[in-house]
């Protein structure tokens, strides 16, 4: 996902822009660039690959500037496609996060009028369109251009005629960071929490005009009164604090993240649950796996029907939605385009809520938020974001049981309160997981199996291994292996079996024996003794309800140490973005 920063103040912009972009690196990118304005002249520097390549060439001066990290969508990662893009006159430079859906039509319109394009991107049309409408007033040109754009955009703009910084927002996140003697813009607050805690959270159809002060206008050019949002995130949390990688730090932050989150919600009334008879839970990637586990947890405990869907599937399959349904979106960033799009399907048809980690993110403005308080999550592969999502689903199950007058809620309540210490005990298995990571590292394939909520845990565990170690890990319901996939099992195949449900234990043991008979090396993750059937057993703390969550914590460490043994770029895996704000 692309990242945007902008600065206006008394200092040189370049180092501040590079610092902001570095704090956005976690979003994933393959090129970067900055543009600065000095005495009516715009200078641009761009580079392919990591920010270090840009820093090496960005010897440009000016106290107003914009910067961008690009995660390629339209057009490859070459420098000519990197942002900022200049307009034909050279008067405007823009950076863009989002997708312009009608860019081909606009490109044709502009080429007919003599505009020449140097890139394959959709974003370049924005720079030329602003130029096309510019007759001396930047705000009017921005409004006219924005009205022609279809799709999503968070824009940073500078103009050589005006010593100002401009920003325009529609469907992609954008914040204004307010400092005493300077002002920033960025894709999210995390880019700026080392500079300020005070922000304007821009809404759709708003324009920021930033000079000596920061004004917010609507699309009629009229000023809007914005309240200042004070970010509470601890800036120290967004640093590695001595860990080799953000991912390892965030794995170890889970007990505290879970404690903060349960303290926030255990006595909440969760009003969005009033009067619902069925739940649709939607998400992408790990958030979908949380949704799937939520289905097993809530249905098995409450008897309330739960449908778990991949957001990009849900939104296009014309889902059956009834008035007494709840549409529950799960998203760490709150900005994933497919999840936002899927949630909008339910608008006006049923109640909606979201489990989100980033405060004031888009999803929290279009549905009732039930925040996870995991704090900033920098590693692309989610860990504390995921387990706090599961915690909120357990709390929802507990709340529903209490509403149903089912006393089992007290058992679940007691176990939820013990979850921070159960996770701490699970983290103590780290040395064993480090050894197993080294054992798995030489393999290019791995199979994860489980039944019920353990199947959802196995899916998330397979994704975790795939994401950061590039081992081709896949997950199958344990009972499904014999219907085809077992043909792939041969001597030495790595199989990770998650078995924490006593009611399904014997069945899963049978599946373990099936793959053992074909030569597999089986790692059993369980709170039961599997040493007589598995090559290695990982004994997680015994629990009644939350064992699948504990199993995913074990597999986070397994994935981390496998990736470490394979020398992978753990916090910034190739091709991945922390959140994909384009469809
Ligand atoms: C992917 C991330 O891009 O988006 C995954 O790499 C994440 O880690 C998925 O689970 C969904 O993101 P979010 O922010 O909606 O949870």
Coordinates of C-alpha atoms and ligand atoms in Angstrom, one line a residue:
X1 CA 0.0 0.0 0.0
X2 CA 1.4 3.4 -0.9
X3 CA 2.4 6.0 1.7
X4 CA 2.2 9.7 1.6
X5 CA 4.0 12.4 3.6
X6 CA 4.1 16.2 3.3
X7 CA 5.8 19.1 5.2
X8 CA 5.7 22.9 5.4
X9 CA 7.6 24.8 8.0
X10 CA 10.9 26.6 8.6
X11 CA 13.2 23.6 8.3
X12 CA 14.6 21.8 5.2
X13 CA 11.9 19.4 4.0
X14 CA 14.0 16.6 2.6
X15 CA 15.2 15.0 5.9
X16 CA 11.7 15.3 7.4
X17 CA 10.1 13.7 4.4
X18 CA 12.6 10.8 4.4
X19 CA 11.9 10.3 8.1
X20 CA 8.2 10.2 7.5
X21 CA 8.5 7.8 4.6
X22 CA 10.8 5.5 6.8
X23 CA 8.0 5.3 9.3
X24 CA 5.6 4.3 6.5
X25 CA 7.9 1.6 5.2
X26 CA 5.8 -1.1 6.9
X27 CA 3.1 -0.4 4.4
X28 CA 5.1 -2.1 1.7
X29 CA 6.7 -0.4 -1.4
X30 CA 9.0 -0.9 -4.3
X31 CA 10.0 2.7 -5.2
X32 CA 10.0 6.1 -3.5
X33 CA 10.3 9.8 -4.3
X34 CA 10.1 13.4 -2.9
X35 CA 9.5 16.8 -4.4
X36 CA 10.5 20.1 -2.6
X37 CA 9.6 23.7 -3.4
X38 CA 12.2 26.4 -3.0
X39 CA 11.7 30.0 -4.1
X40 CA 9.2 29.1 -6.8
X41 CA 11.1 26.1 -8.1
X42 CA 10.1 22.4 -7.7
X43 CA 12.9 19.8 -7.4
X44 CA 12.2 16.1 -7.6
X45 CA 14.2 13.0 -6.5
X46 CA 13.0 9.4 -7.1
X47 CA 14.6 5.9 -6.7
X48 CA 13.6 2.3 -7.2
X49 CA 13.9 -0.1 -4.2
X50 CA 14.5 0.9 -0.6
X51 CA 14.5 4.4 0.8
X52 CA 18.3 4.3 1.2
X53 CA 18.5 4.5 -2.6
X54 CA 16.4 7.7 -2.5
X55 CA 18.3 9.2 0.4
X56 CA 21.5 8.8 -1.6
X57 CA 20.1 11.0 -4.5
X58 CA 17.8 13.3 -2.6
X59 CA 20.1 16.3 -2.2
X60 CA 17.4 18.9 -2.8
X61 CA 16.5 22.0 -0.8
X62 CA 13.3 23.6 0.1
X63 CA 11.0 24.1 3.1
X64 CA 7.9 22.7 1.5
X65 CA 7.6 19.2 0.2
X66 CA 5.8 16.0 -0.5
X67 CA 7.0 12.4 -0.4
X68 CA 5.7 8.9 -1.5
X69 CA 6.4 5.2 -1.1
X70 CA 4.9 3.4 -4.0
X71 CA 3.4 -0.2 -4.0
X72 CA 3.0 -0.8 -7.7
X73 CA -0.5 -1.2 -9.0
X74 CA -0.7 0.4 -12.5
X75 CA 2.8 0.3 -14.0
X76 CA 5.9 -1.5 -12.8
X77 CA 8.2 -0.4 -10.0
X78 CA 10.5 1.6 -12.4
X79 CA 11.6 5.2 -11.5
X80 CA 9.4 6.7 -14.2
X81 CA 6.3 5.3 -12.4
X82 CA 7.5 6.5 -9.0
X83 CA 5.8 9.5 -7.4
X84 CA 5.8 12.5 -7.2
X85 CA 4.4 13.1 -10.7
X86 CA 5.0 16.5 -12.3
X87 CA 2.3 18.3 -14.4
X88 CA 3.1 19.3 -18.0
X89 CA 3.9 22.9 -17.0
X90 CA 6.2 21.7 -14.2
X91 CA 4.1 23.9 -11.9
X92 CA 2.5 21.1 -9.9
X93 CA 3.9 18.0 -8.2
X94 CA 1.5 15.4 -6.7
X95 CA 1.7 12.2 -4.7
X96 CA -1.3 9.8 -4.7
X97 CA -2.5 6.8 -2.7
X98 CA -5.5 5.0 -4.2
X99 CA -6.8 4.1 -7.6
X100 CA -8.2 6.4 -10.3
X101 CA -10.8 4.2 -12.0
X102 CA -11.4 6.5 -14.9
X103 CA -7.8 7.3 -15.6
X104 CA -7.8 6.0 -19.2
X105 CA -10.7 8.3 -20.1
X106 CA -9.0 11.2 -18.5
X107 CA -5.6 10.3 -20.1
X108 CA -7.3 10.3 -23.5
X109 CA -9.0 13.7 -22.8
X110 CA -5.7 15.2 -21.8
X111 CA -3.6 13.8 -24.6
X112 CA -6.1 15.2 -27.1
X113 CA -5.2 18.6 -25.5
X114 CA -1.5 18.2 -25.9
X115 CA -0.6 16.7 -22.6
X116 CA 2.2 14.1 -22.8
X117 CA 2.6 11.2 -20.3
X118 CA 5.9 9.9 -19.1
X119 CA 4.6 7.0 -16.9
X120 CA 2.2 4.0 -17.1
X121 CA 0.4 5.1 -13.8
X122 CA -3.1 6.1 -13.2
X123 CA -1.8 8.8 -10.8
X124 CA -0.1 11.0 -13.4
X125 CA -3.4 12.1 -14.9
X126 CA -4.1 13.9 -11.6
X127 CA -1.1 16.2 -12.0
X128 CA -2.0 17.1 -15.6
X129 CA -5.7 17.5 -14.8
X130 CA -4.9 20.1 -12.1
X131 CA -2.7 21.9 -14.6
X132 CA -5.5 21.8 -17.2
X133 CA -7.9 23.6 -14.8
X134 CA -5.3 26.0 -13.3
X135 CA -5.8 29.6 -14.3
X136 CA -4.2 31.2 -11.3
X137 CA -6.1 29.8 -8.4
X138 CA -4.8 26.5 -7.0
X139 CA -7.9 25.7 -4.8
X140 CA -10.3 26.1 -7.8
X141 CA -8.1 23.9 -9.9
X142 CA -7.9 21.2 -7.2
X143 CA -11.7 21.2 -6.8
X144 CA -12.4 21.0 -10.6
X145 CA -9.8 18.2 -11.0
X146 CA -11.1 16.2 -8.0
X147 CA -14.7 16.4 -9.4
X148 CA -13.5 14.6 -12.5
X149 CA -11.8 11.8 -10.6
X150 CA -13.6 8.5 -10.1
X151 CA -12.1 6.1 -7.6
X152 CA -10.0 6.6 -4.4
X153 CA -7.4 9.2 -3.7
X154 CA -5.3 10.7 -0.9
X155 CA -3.4 13.5 -2.6
X156 CA -0.4 15.6 -1.5
X157 CA 0.1 18.6 -3.9
X158 CA 2.6 21.5 -4.1
X159 CA 2.5 24.3 -6.7
X160 CA 5.5 26.5 -7.7
X161 CA 3.3 29.6 -7.7
X162 CA 2.2 29.2 -4.1
X163 CA 4.3 28.6 -0.9
X164 CA 1.7 26.2 0.4
X165 CA 1.0 22.5 0.9
X166 CA -2.3 21.0 -0.3
X167 CA -4.0 17.7 0.4
X168 CA -7.3 16.2 -0.9
X169 CA -9.0 13.1 0.4
X170 CA -11.5 10.6 -0.9
X171 CA -11.6 6.9 0.3
X172 CA -7.9 6.7 1.0
X173 CA -6.6 7.7 4.5
X174 CA -5.0 11.1 5.1
X175 CA -4.2 13.1 8.2
X176 CA -2.9 16.6 8.9
X177 CA -0.2 16.6 11.7
X178 CA -0.3 19.9 13.6
X179 CA 3.0 21.2 15.1
X180 CA 3.8 24.6 16.7
X181 CA 5.9 25.9 13.8
X182 CA 5.2 23.4 11.1
X183 CA 2.5 21.2 9.6
X184 CA 2.6 17.7 8.1
X185 CA 0.3 15.5 6.1
X186 CA 0.6 11.7 6.0
X187 CA -1.3 8.5 5.1
X188 CA -1.5 7.6 8.8
X189 CA -0.7 9.0 12.2
X190 CA 2.1 6.5 12.8
X191 CA 4.3 8.4 10.2
X192 CA 4.2 11.5 12.4
X193 CA 3.8 10.5 16.1
X194 CA 7.5 11.4 16.6
X195 CA 6.7 14.9 15.6
X196 CA 3.2 15.5 17.0
X197 CA 0.2 13.9 18.7
X198 CA -2.3 16.5 17.3
X199 CA -4.1 15.7 14.1
X200 CA -6.9 16.6 11.8
X201 CA -8.4 13.3 10.5
X202 CA -9.5 14.3 7.0
X203 CA -12.8 13.1 5.7
X204 CA -14.0 12.4 2.2
X205 CA -14.5 15.6 0.1
X206 CA -12.1 17.7 2.2
X207 CA -9.2 19.8 1.0
X208 CA -6.4 20.9 3.3
X209 CA -4.7 24.3 2.4
X210 CA -1.7 24.7 4.6
X211 CA 0.5 27.8 4.8
X212 CA 1.1 29.7 8.0
X213 CA -2.1 27.9 9.3
X214 CA -3.9 24.8 8.3
X215 CA -7.4 25.3 6.8
X216 CA -9.8 22.6 5.8
X217 CA -12.3 23.3 3.0
X218 CA -15.2 21.4 1.5
X219 CA -15.6 20.9 -2.3
X220 CA -17.3 24.2 -2.5
X221 CA -14.2 25.9 -1.2
X222 CA -16.0 26.7 2.1
X223 CA -14.0 26.4 5.4
X224 CA -14.9 23.5 7.7
X225 CA -14.4 23.5 11.5
X226 CA -12.4 20.4 12.3
X227 CA -11.8 19.1 15.9
X228 CA -8.2 18.2 16.8
X229 CA -7.7 14.5 17.4
X230 CA -5.1 13.8 20.1
X231 CA -3.3 10.5 19.4
X232 CA -2.5 8.5 22.5
X233 CA -0.2 5.9 20.9
X234 CA 3.1 5.6 22.7
X235 CA 5.7 6.6 20.2
X236 CA 8.2 4.2 22.0
X237 CA 6.0 1.3 21.1
X238 CA 6.6 2.0 17.4
X239 CA 10.3 1.3 17.9
X240 CA 12.0 -2.1 18.0
X241 CA 13.2 -1.7 21.6
X242 CA 16.1 -4.1 21.3
X243 CA 14.4 -6.9 19.4
X244 CA 15.9 -8.1 16.1
X245 CA 12.6 -7.4 14.3
X246 CA 9.3 -5.6 14.9
X247 CA 7.6 -9.0 14.4
X248 CA 9.4 -10.6 17.4
X249 CA 8.7 -7.5 19.5
X250 CA 5.0 -7.6 18.6
X251 CA 4.8 -11.4 19.3
X252 CA 6.1 -10.6 22.8
X253 CA 3.8 -7.7 23.3
X254 CA 0.8 -9.9 23.1
X255 CA 0.1 -10.4 26.8
X256 CA 0.0 -6.6 27.3
X257 CA -1.9 -6.0 24.1
X258 CA -4.5 -8.6 25.2
X259 CA -4.7 -7.2 28.8
X260 CA -5.3 -3.6 27.4
X261 CA -8.0 -4.9 25.1
X262 CA -9.9 -7.1 27.6
X263 CA -9.8 -4.3 30.1
X264 CA -11.5 -2.1 27.6
X265 CA -14.3 -4.4 26.6
X266 CA -15.1 -7.0 29.3
X267 CA -17.7 -4.8 30.9
X268 CA -18.9 -3.1 27.7
X269 CA -22.5 -3.6 26.8
X270 CA -21.7 -4.1 23.1
X271 CA -24.9 -2.5 22.0
X272 CA -24.4 -3.5 18.4
X273 CA -25.3 -7.0 19.5
X274 CA -28.8 -5.9 20.5
X275 CA -31.6 -7.8 18.6
X276 CA -29.3 -9.7 16.2
X277 CA -30.0 -13.3 15.1
X278 CA -27.2 -14.0 12.7
X279 CA -23.7 -12.6 12.1
X280 CA -21.7 -12.1 8.9
X281 CA -18.0 -11.7 9.8
X282 CA -15.8 -10.5 6.9
X283 CA -12.1 -9.7 6.5
X284 CA -9.0 -10.3 4.4
X285 CA -5.8 -12.3 5.0
X286 CA -5.3 -12.9 8.7
X287 CA -8.4 -10.9 9.5
X288 CA -10.4 -13.5 7.6
X289 CA -8.8 -16.3 9.6
X290 CA -10.0 -14.5 12.7
X291 CA -13.5 -14.3 11.2
X292 CA -13.4 -18.0 10.5
X293 CA -12.3 -18.8 14.1
X294 CA -15.0 -16.5 15.3
X295 CA -17.6 -18.5 13.4
X296 CA -16.5 -21.7 15.2
X297 CA -16.3 -20.0 18.6
X298 CA -19.6 -18.1 18.5
X299 CA -21.7 -20.8 16.8
X300 CA -20.4 -23.6 19.0
X301 CA -21.1 -21.7 22.2
X302 CA -24.2 -19.7 21.4
X303 CA -26.1 -21.5 18.6
X304 CA -26.3 -18.2 16.8
X305 CA -25.6 -18.6 13.0
X306 CA -22.3 -17.1 11.9
X307 CA -21.1 -16.8 8.3
X308 CA -17.4 -16.1 7.8
X309 CA -16.4 -14.6 4.4
X310 CA -13.4 -13.3 2.6
X311 CA -14.3 -9.7 2.1
X312 CA -13.5 -9.6 -1.6
X313 CA -15.8 -12.6 -2.2
X314 CA -18.6 -11.4 0.1
X315 CA -19.0 -8.1 -1.7
X316 CA -19.5 -9.6 -5.1
X317 CA -21.6 -12.7 -4.4
X318 CA -24.9 -10.8 -3.7
X319 CA -25.0 -12.1 -0.1
X320 CA -28.3 -12.7 1.7
X321 CA -28.6 -10.1 4.4
X322 CA -31.5 -9.8 6.7
X323 CA -32.5 -6.8 8.9
X324 CA -31.7 -8.7 12.1
X325 CA -28.2 -9.7 10.9
X326 CA -25.0 -8.1 12.1
X327 CA -22.3 -7.3 9.6
X328 CA -19.0 -7.4 11.5
X329 CA -15.8 -6.3 9.7
X330 CA -12.4 -7.3 11.0
X331 CA -9.3 -5.2 10.0
X332 CA -6.1 -4.3 11.8
X333 CA -5.6 -1.1 9.7
X334 CA -9.3 -0.2 9.2
X335 CA -8.3 0.8 5.7
X336 CA -8.4 -2.4 3.6
X337 CA -10.4 -1.5 0.5
X338 CA -12.0 -4.9 0.0
X339 CA -13.2 -5.0 3.6
X340 CA -14.5 -1.4 3.4
X341 CA -16.3 -2.3 0.2
X342 CA -17.8 -5.4 1.7
X343 CA -19.0 -3.5 4.8
X344 CA -20.8 -1.0 2.6
X345 CA -22.8 -3.8 1.0
X346 CA -24.7 -4.0 4.3
X347 CA -25.3 -0.2 4.5
X348 CA -29.0 0.4 5.3
X349 CA -29.8 -3.3 5.3
X350 CA -28.5 -4.4 8.7
X351 CA -26.4 -3.3 11.7
X352 CA -22.7 -3.1 11.2
X353 CA -19.7 -3.1 13.5
X354 CA -15.9 -3.4 13.1
X355 CA -13.0 -4.9 15.1
X356 CA -10.2 -2.5 14.2
X357 CA -6.8 -1.6 15.7
X358 CA -6.0 1.8 14.1
X359 CA -7.9 4.7 15.8
X360 CA -10.1 6.9 13.6
X361 CA -9.4 4.7 10.5
X362 CA -12.0 4.6 7.8
X363 CA -13.9 1.5 9.0
X364 CA -14.4 3.2 12.4
X365 CA -16.3 6.1 10.7
X366 CA -18.8 3.8 8.9
X367 CA -19.6 1.2 11.6
X368 CA -19.5 0.8 15.4
X369 CA -15.9 0.2 16.4
X370 CA -14.9 -2.4 18.9
X371 CA -11.2 -1.5 19.0
X372 CA -8.3 -3.9 19.6
X373 CA -5.8 -2.0 21.8
X374 CA -2.7 -3.8 20.4
X375 CA -1.0 -0.5 19.7
X376 CA 0.9 0.3 16.5
X377 CA 1.7 -2.9 14.6
X378 CA 4.6 -2.3 12.3
X379 CA 5.5 -5.8 11.0
X380 CA 3.6 -6.6 7.8
X381 CA 2.7 -10.1 9.2
X382 CA 0.2 -9.4 11.9
X383 CA 0.6 -11.1 15.3
X384 CA -0.8 -9.0 18.2
X385 CA -3.3 -7.5 15.9
X386 CA -4.6 -11.0 15.1
X387 CA -4.8 -12.4 18.7
X388 CA -6.5 -9.3 20.0
X389 CA -9.1 -9.7 17.1
X390 CA -9.7 -13.2 18.4
X391 CA -10.0 -11.9 22.0
X392 CA -12.7 -9.5 20.9
X393 CA -14.5 -12.4 19.2
X394 CA -14.3 -14.4 22.5
X395 CA -15.7 -11.4 24.3
X396 CA -18.6 -11.2 21.8
X397 CA -19.3 -14.9 22.4
X398 CA -19.2 -14.3 26.2
X399 CA -21.5 -11.3 25.9
X400 CA -24.0 -13.3 23.8
X401 CA -24.0 -16.2 26.3
X402 CA -24.7 -13.7 29.1
X403 CA -27.6 -12.2 27.0
X404 CA -28.9 -15.8 26.5
X405 CA -28.8 -16.4 30.3
X406 CA -26.3 -19.2 29.8
X407 CA -24.1 -19.5 32.9
X408 CA -21.2 -20.8 30.8
X409 CA -20.3 -17.2 30.2
X410 CA -18.7 -17.2 33.6
X411 CA -16.3 -20.0 32.6
X412 CA -15.4 -18.1 29.5
X413 CA -15.1 -14.8 31.4
X414 CA -12.7 -16.4 33.8
X415 CA -10.6 -17.9 31.0
X416 CA -10.5 -14.6 29.2
X417 CA -9.1 -12.9 32.3
X418 CA -6.4 -15.5 32.4
X419 CA -5.5 -15.1 28.7
X420 CA -2.5 -12.7 29.3
X421 CA -0.8 -15.2 31.6
X422 CA -1.7 -18.2 29.3
X423 CA -0.1 -16.3 26.4
X424 CA 3.0 -15.5 28.5
X425 CA 3.3 -19.3 29.4
X426 CA 3.0 -20.1 25.6
X427 CA 5.7 -17.6 24.8
X428 CA 8.0 -19.6 27.1
X429 CA 8.0 -22.3 24.3
X430 CA 10.2 -19.9 22.2
X431 CA 13.4 -22.0 22.5
X432 CA 11.7 -25.1 21.2
X433 CA 10.2 -23.1 18.3
X434 CA 13.6 -21.7 17.4
X435 CA 14.9 -25.3 17.1
X436 CA 11.9 -26.3 15.0
X437 CA 12.3 -23.3 12.8
X438 CA 15.8 -24.4 12.0
X439 CA 14.4 -27.9 11.3
X440 CA 11.8 -26.6 8.9
X441 CA 13.9 -24.0 7.2
X442 CA 15.4 -26.3 4.5
X443 CA 12.0 -27.4 3.3
X444 CA 10.1 -25.5 0.6
X445 CA 6.7 -27.1 1.4
X446 CA 4.7 -27.5 4.6
X447 CA 1.2 -28.8 5.4
X448 CA -1.0 -27.5 8.2
X449 CA -4.0 -29.5 9.4
X450 CA -6.7 -29.1 12.1
X451 CA -10.4 -29.5 12.7
X452 CA -13.0 -26.9 13.8
X453 CA -11.4 -23.8 15.4
X454 CA -8.1 -25.6 15.1
X455 CA -8.6 -25.6 11.3
X456 CA -8.9 -21.8 11.4
X457 CA -5.8 -21.7 13.6
X458 CA -4.0 -23.9 11.1
X459 CA -5.0 -21.6 8.2
X460 CA -3.6 -18.5 10.0
X461 CA -0.4 -20.5 10.9
X462 CA 0.1 -21.6 7.3
X463 CA -0.3 -18.0 6.1
X464 CA 2.2 -16.7 8.7
X465 CA 4.8 -19.2 7.5
X466 CA 4.1 -18.4 3.9
X467 CA 4.1 -14.6 4.3
X468 CA 7.5 -14.3 6.0
X469 CA 9.6 -17.4 5.0
X470 CA 8.3 -18.0 1.5
X471 CA 7.8 -21.7 2.3
X472 CA 4.9 -22.9 0.3
X473 CA 2.7 -23.7 3.3
X474 CA -0.9 -24.7 2.9
X475 CA -3.7 -25.7 5.2
X476 CA -6.4 -28.4 4.9
X477 CA -9.2 -29.5 7.2
X478 CA -7.6 -32.6 8.8
X479 CA -10.5 -34.7 7.6
X480 CA -10.1 -33.5 4.0
X481 CA -6.4 -34.5 3.5
X482 CA -7.3 -38.1 2.5
X483 CA -9.6 -36.7 -0.3
X484 CA -6.7 -35.8 -2.6
X485 CA -4.0 -33.7 -1.0
X486 CA -2.5 -36.8 0.8
X487 CA -1.1 -37.6 -2.7
X488 CA 1.5 -34.9 -2.0
X489 CA 2.7 -36.4 1.2
X490 CA 6.0 -38.2 0.9
X491 CA 9.0 -39.2 3.1
X492 CA 10.1 -36.2 5.1
X493 CA 7.1 -34.0 4.3
X494 CA 6.5 -31.4 7.1
X495 CA 3.1 -31.7 8.6
X496 CA 2.0 -29.4 11.4
X497 CA -1.1 -30.8 13.2
X498 CA -3.0 -28.6 15.6
X499 CA -5.3 -30.6 17.9
X500 CA -6.6 -28.8 21.0
X501 CA -10.3 -30.0 20.9
X502 CA -10.8 -33.2 22.9
X503 CA -14.0 -33.9 21.1
X504 CA -12.1 -34.0 17.8
X505 CA -8.8 -35.4 19.1
X506 CA -9.2 -39.1 18.0
X507 CA -10.2 -38.0 14.5
X508 CA -7.2 -35.8 14.1
X509 CA -4.9 -38.5 15.6
X510 CA -6.2 -40.8 12.8
X511 CA -5.3 -38.2 10.2
X512 CA -1.8 -37.8 11.8
X513 CA -1.4 -41.6 11.6
X514 CA -2.4 -41.5 7.9
X515 CA 0.3 -39.0 7.0
X516 CA 2.9 -40.7 9.2
X517 CA 2.2 -43.9 7.3
X518 CA 3.4 -42.1 4.2
X519 CA 6.6 -40.8 5.7
X520 CA 5.6 -37.4 7.0
X521 CA 7.5 -35.6 9.8
X522 CA 4.7 -34.5 12.1
X523 CA 4.8 -31.6 14.5
X524 CA 1.9 -31.9 16.9
X525 CA 0.7 -28.7 18.6
X526 CA -1.7 -29.6 21.4
X527 CA -2.6 -29.5 25.1
X528 CA -2.9 -33.3 25.0
X529 CA 0.0 -35.8 24.9
X530 CA 0.6 -36.7 21.2
X531 CA 4.1 -38.0 21.7
X532 CA 3.1 -41.5 20.7
X533 CA 1.9 -40.4 17.3
X534 CA 4.0 -37.3 16.4
X535 CA 7.7 -36.9 15.7
X536 CA 7.7 -33.7 17.9
X537 CA 5.0 -32.4 20.2
X538 CA 4.6 -28.8 21.3
X539 CA 2.7 -28.8 24.6
X540 CA 0.7 -25.6 24.9
X541 CA -1.0 -24.6 28.3
X542 CA -4.3 -26.4 28.9
X543 CA -7.4 -24.3 28.4
X544 CA -11.1 -24.9 27.8
X545 CA -11.9 -22.3 25.1
X546 CA -8.8 -20.3 24.0
X547 CA -6.4 -23.2 23.0
X548 CA -6.7 -22.4 19.3
X549 CA -5.5 -18.9 20.0
X550 CA -2.5 -20.2 22.0
X551 CA -1.7 -22.6 19.1
X552 CA -1.5 -19.6 16.7
X553 CA 1.0 -17.9 19.1
X554 CA 3.2 -21.0 18.9
X555 CA 3.0 -20.9 15.1
X556 CA 3.9 -17.2 15.0
X557 CA 7.2 -18.1 16.7
X558 CA 7.6 -21.1 14.4
X559 CA 7.2 -18.9 11.4
X560 CA 9.5 -16.2 12.7
X561 CA 12.4 -18.6 13.4
X562 CA 11.9 -20.5 10.1
X563 CA 12.1 -17.2 8.3
X564 CA 15.1 -16.1 10.4
X565 CA 16.9 -19.4 9.5
X566 CA 16.2 -18.7 5.8
X567 CA 17.5 -15.2 6.1
X568 CA 14.3 -13.5 5.0
X569 CA 13.3 -9.8 5.3
X570 CA 10.9 -10.6 8.2
X571 CA 9.3 -7.2 8.8
X572 CA 9.0 -6.3 5.2
X573 CA 8.3 -9.5 3.2
X574 CA 8.6 -9.2 -0.6
X575 CA 5.4 -8.2 -2.5
X576 CA 3.4 -7.7 0.6
X577 CA 1.8 -4.6 2.1
X578 CA 0.6 -4.0 5.7
X579 CA -2.8 -3.1 4.4
X580 CA -4.0 -2.9 0.8
X581 CA -6.1 0.2 0.3
X582 CA -6.7 -0.6 -3.3
X583 CA -8.9 -3.3 -4.7
Ligands
LIG1 C1 -2.7 -7.9 4.1 C2 -1.7 -8.0 5.2 O1 -2.2 -7.0 3.1 O2 -3.9 -7.4 4.5 C3 -2.2 -9.0 6.2 O3 -0.4 -8.4 4.7 C4 -3.6 -8.6 6.7 O4 -1.3 -9.2 7.3 C5 -4.5 -8.2 5.5 O5 -4.1 -9.6 7.4 C6 -5.7 -7.5 6.0 O6 -5.3 -6.3 6.5 P1 -6.2 -5.6 7.6 O7 -5.5 -4.3 8.0 O8 -7.6 -5.3 7.0 O9 -6.3 -6.5 8.8

